[in-house]
XYZ file of C-alpha atoms in Angstrom:
238
model
C 11.701 -15.385 1.938
C 15.083 -15.069 0.236
C 14.985 -11.273 0.054
C 18.610 -10.960 -0.923
C 17.911 -13.043 -4.075
C 15.049 -10.712 -4.918
C 16.738 -7.404 -4.157
C 19.944 -8.307 -5.918
C 17.961 -8.968 -9.071
C 15.967 -5.705 -8.721
C 19.286 -3.820 -8.359
C 20.471 -5.438 -11.563
C 17.231 -4.334 -13.255
C 17.876 -0.789 -12.166
C 21.283 -0.923 -13.863
C 20.107 -2.892 -16.941
C 16.487 -2.007 -17.588
C 16.272 -3.225 -21.168
C 14.699 -6.182 -22.921
C 17.954 -7.803 -24.278
C 19.397 -8.026 -20.714
C 16.127 -9.273 -19.211
C 15.776 -11.993 -21.914
C 19.340 -13.231 -21.103
C 18.388 -13.455 -17.454
C 15.113 -15.315 -17.628
C 16.322 -18.113 -15.362
C 17.134 -15.608 -12.563
C 13.827 -13.839 -13.016
C 11.846 -17.091 -12.820
C 13.613 -17.868 -9.516
C 12.907 -14.399 -8.176
C 9.228 -14.573 -9.283
C 8.773 -17.984 -7.619
C 10.412 -16.788 -4.376
C 8.274 -13.660 -4.315
C 5.066 -15.634 -4.919
C 6.011 -18.034 -2.157
C 6.367 -15.090 0.211
C 3.086 -13.579 -0.940
C 1.405 -16.967 -0.290
C 2.716 -16.969 3.260
C 1.516 -13.351 3.832
C -1.927 -14.165 2.374
C -2.387 -16.971 4.926
C -1.617 -14.526 7.698
C -3.871 -11.845 6.311
C -6.849 -14.298 5.905
C -6.393 -15.081 9.657
C -7.041 -11.410 10.530
C -9.389 -10.572 7.738
C -11.533 -13.576 6.462
C -13.065 -11.350 3.770
C -9.928 -11.893 1.553
C -10.113 -15.697 1.863
C -11.115 -16.083 -1.776
C -8.020 -14.341 -3.020
C -5.186 -16.349 -4.550
C -1.587 -15.324 -5.021
C -2.054 -14.706 -8.706
C -4.983 -12.323 -7.806
C -2.678 -10.225 -5.547
C 0.492 -9.933 -7.601
C 1.329 -7.527 -10.482
C 3.011 -7.955 -13.791
C 6.772 -7.101 -13.913
C 6.348 -5.308 -17.205
C 5.587 -1.590 -16.989
C 2.812 0.061 -18.944
C 4.794 2.730 -20.823
C 1.978 4.010 -23.166
C 1.354 7.217 -21.214
C 4.713 7.573 -19.389
C 7.799 9.590 -20.510
C 9.849 6.791 -18.829
C 9.962 3.981 -21.375
C 11.856 1.584 -19.202
C 10.191 -1.836 -19.921
C 10.395 -3.270 -16.398
C 9.558 -2.245 -12.838
C 12.266 -1.848 -10.278
C 10.052 -3.316 -7.527
C 7.733 -6.168 -6.708
C 4.264 -5.534 -5.194
C 1.363 -7.516 -3.890
C -2.068 -6.126 -2.986
C -4.537 -8.189 -1.041
C -8.026 -6.934 -1.428
C -11.357 -8.797 -0.970
C -12.659 -7.335 -4.206
C -9.540 -7.373 -6.293
C -6.535 -5.081 -7.027
C -8.597 -2.413 -8.798
C -11.341 -2.073 -6.060
C -11.977 1.192 -4.213
C -12.202 -0.841 -1.090
C -9.111 -0.681 1.202
C -6.641 -3.558 1.286
C -3.092 -4.735 2.324
C -0.046 -3.901 0.246
C 3.541 -5.403 0.372
C 6.335 -3.710 -1.601
C 9.893 -4.847 -2.195
C 12.317 -2.406 -3.788
C 15.946 -1.716 -3.004
C 16.134 0.864 -0.180
C 12.375 1.298 -0.375
C 10.592 -1.694 1.141
C 7.349 -1.039 2.869
C 3.970 -2.234 4.123
C 0.786 -0.286 3.507
C -2.875 -0.481 4.474
C -5.918 1.381 3.195
C -7.184 2.942 0.008
C -6.349 5.766 -2.400
C -7.708 7.881 -5.274
C -11.273 7.871 -3.863
C -13.957 9.726 -5.911
C -15.292 12.982 -4.405
C -18.712 11.604 -3.596
C -17.195 8.757 -1.541
C -14.725 11.124 0.146
C -17.625 13.334 1.170
C -19.408 10.281 2.749
C -16.253 9.244 4.521
C -15.744 12.712 5.908
C -19.318 12.882 7.150
C -18.896 9.464 8.818
C -15.748 10.737 10.626
C -17.626 13.697 12.057
C -20.719 11.622 12.987
C -18.611 8.995 14.703
C -15.684 11.108 15.851
C -14.819 9.082 18.960
C -14.535 5.823 17.135
C -12.520 7.371 14.307
C -9.995 8.958 16.715
C -9.632 5.655 18.537
C -8.510 4.109 15.193
C -5.951 6.735 14.234
C -4.820 8.409 17.458
C -3.861 5.407 19.517
C -0.216 5.048 20.382
C 0.642 2.113 18.189
C -0.979 3.534 15.060
C 1.002 6.714 15.496
C 4.138 4.963 16.219
C 3.916 2.928 12.967
C 2.332 5.576 10.757
C 2.843 8.966 12.276
C 0.247 11.312 13.776
C -2.632 13.360 12.364
C -1.572 13.211 8.706
C -0.151 16.729 8.852
C 2.832 16.091 6.577
C 2.664 17.760 3.167
C 4.167 17.193 -0.222
C 3.527 15.532 -3.562
C 2.281 11.883 -3.252
C 5.689 10.765 -4.642
C 7.444 12.749 -1.795
C 4.966 11.364 0.735
C 5.532 7.788 -0.469
C 9.316 8.285 0.016
C 8.865 9.384 3.629
C 9.556 6.677 6.241
C 5.949 6.497 7.373
C 2.707 8.385 6.921
C -1.032 8.531 6.710
C -2.663 10.172 3.648
C -0.673 10.381 0.474
C -2.664 13.413 -0.941
C -4.359 16.235 0.922
C -6.352 19.354 0.189
C -4.665 22.586 1.185
C -7.749 23.724 3.077
C -10.832 22.128 4.583
C -13.116 20.749 1.916
C -16.062 22.834 0.731
C -19.176 22.410 2.796
C -17.341 21.281 5.983
C -16.692 23.538 9.011
C -13.305 25.160 8.769
C -13.058 25.393 12.559
C -13.621 21.652 13.077
C -11.130 20.431 15.686
C -9.925 17.487 13.526
C -10.010 19.160 10.132
C -6.678 17.542 9.142
C -8.538 14.316 8.625
C -11.123 15.973 6.475
C -8.470 17.253 4.185
C -7.220 13.800 3.339
C -7.967 12.606 -0.223
C -7.081 9.028 0.528
C -6.726 6.795 3.666
C -3.512 5.060 2.973
C -1.123 4.287 5.841
C 2.390 3.133 5.155
C 5.444 2.066 7.068
C 8.863 1.587 5.560
C 10.985 -1.377 6.599
C 14.645 -2.265 6.159
C 15.850 -4.210 3.076
C 16.406 -7.300 5.171
C 12.944 -7.149 6.733
C 11.495 -9.920 4.490
C 14.458 -12.301 5.047
C 13.511 -15.662 6.515
C 10.012 -16.141 7.928
C 10.102 -13.880 11.019
C 8.808 -10.925 9.032
C 5.370 -12.452 8.985
C 4.771 -11.682 12.661
C 5.670 -8.026 12.242
C 3.640 -7.706 9.002
C 0.652 -9.138 10.820
C 1.068 -6.687 13.667
C 1.365 -3.677 11.287
C -1.749 -4.792 9.390
C -3.733 -5.477 12.591
C -2.874 -1.980 13.852
C -4.154 -0.286 10.731
C -7.133 -2.514 10.080
C -9.653 -0.599 12.349
C -8.980 2.551 10.316
C -9.443 0.707 7.111
C -12.599 -1.004 8.386
C -14.135 2.360 9.247
C -13.594 3.613 5.694
C -14.647 0.352 4.029
C -17.989 0.377 5.828
C -18.657 3.614 3.849
C -17.002 2.560 0.581
C -18.791 -0.781 0.476
C -22.076 1.102 -0.089
C -20.726 2.264 -3.387
C -19.230 -0.915 -4.856
């Protein structure tokens, strides 16, 4: 993938986020869009190889519009400053966990999992963790998972602050153990999670060429057991 082409355009958008400028640079945008979709197509092939459940997804199912929805935002900038793609067997709006690629100047990353889960599903996930503690810990406390995403989800902050950190597991957390669960549970930090999103930041030149596909596949394979654990619960609700 020509990541320089994409990131240079995104830097220009940051400096010129207005409709007149964008309309004058439609040719550049179309080239960027085509290159991004080519890369997403390559990624999709690799993801299908490790997760056949997403085989029905197409590139257009996984990519997002470049226009921002400004209806409820104080920021009225018309365009995003990033490109994202989310590969999920049930679509981009599903509760089920999936695989996310993000290109943004100085903020490129890979992520796996799910977020903003309803309370009833969270409760079921937490119960499943406690009932199958050994399997859960093997998913999130092995050396490679912790190398890529950090350990035990103990970091704190707003979800925006968490998203800006180099790596992590769990964008949002309760301050204390959730009601109805034992406060003295030895792994209560996992019960406090309100989502099961694991992310890993990469350098701006990560997506350059085709070599990134191997590393992307490794990152996604490493996090997939955690996501599968959660999806087995979530699938009962969708």
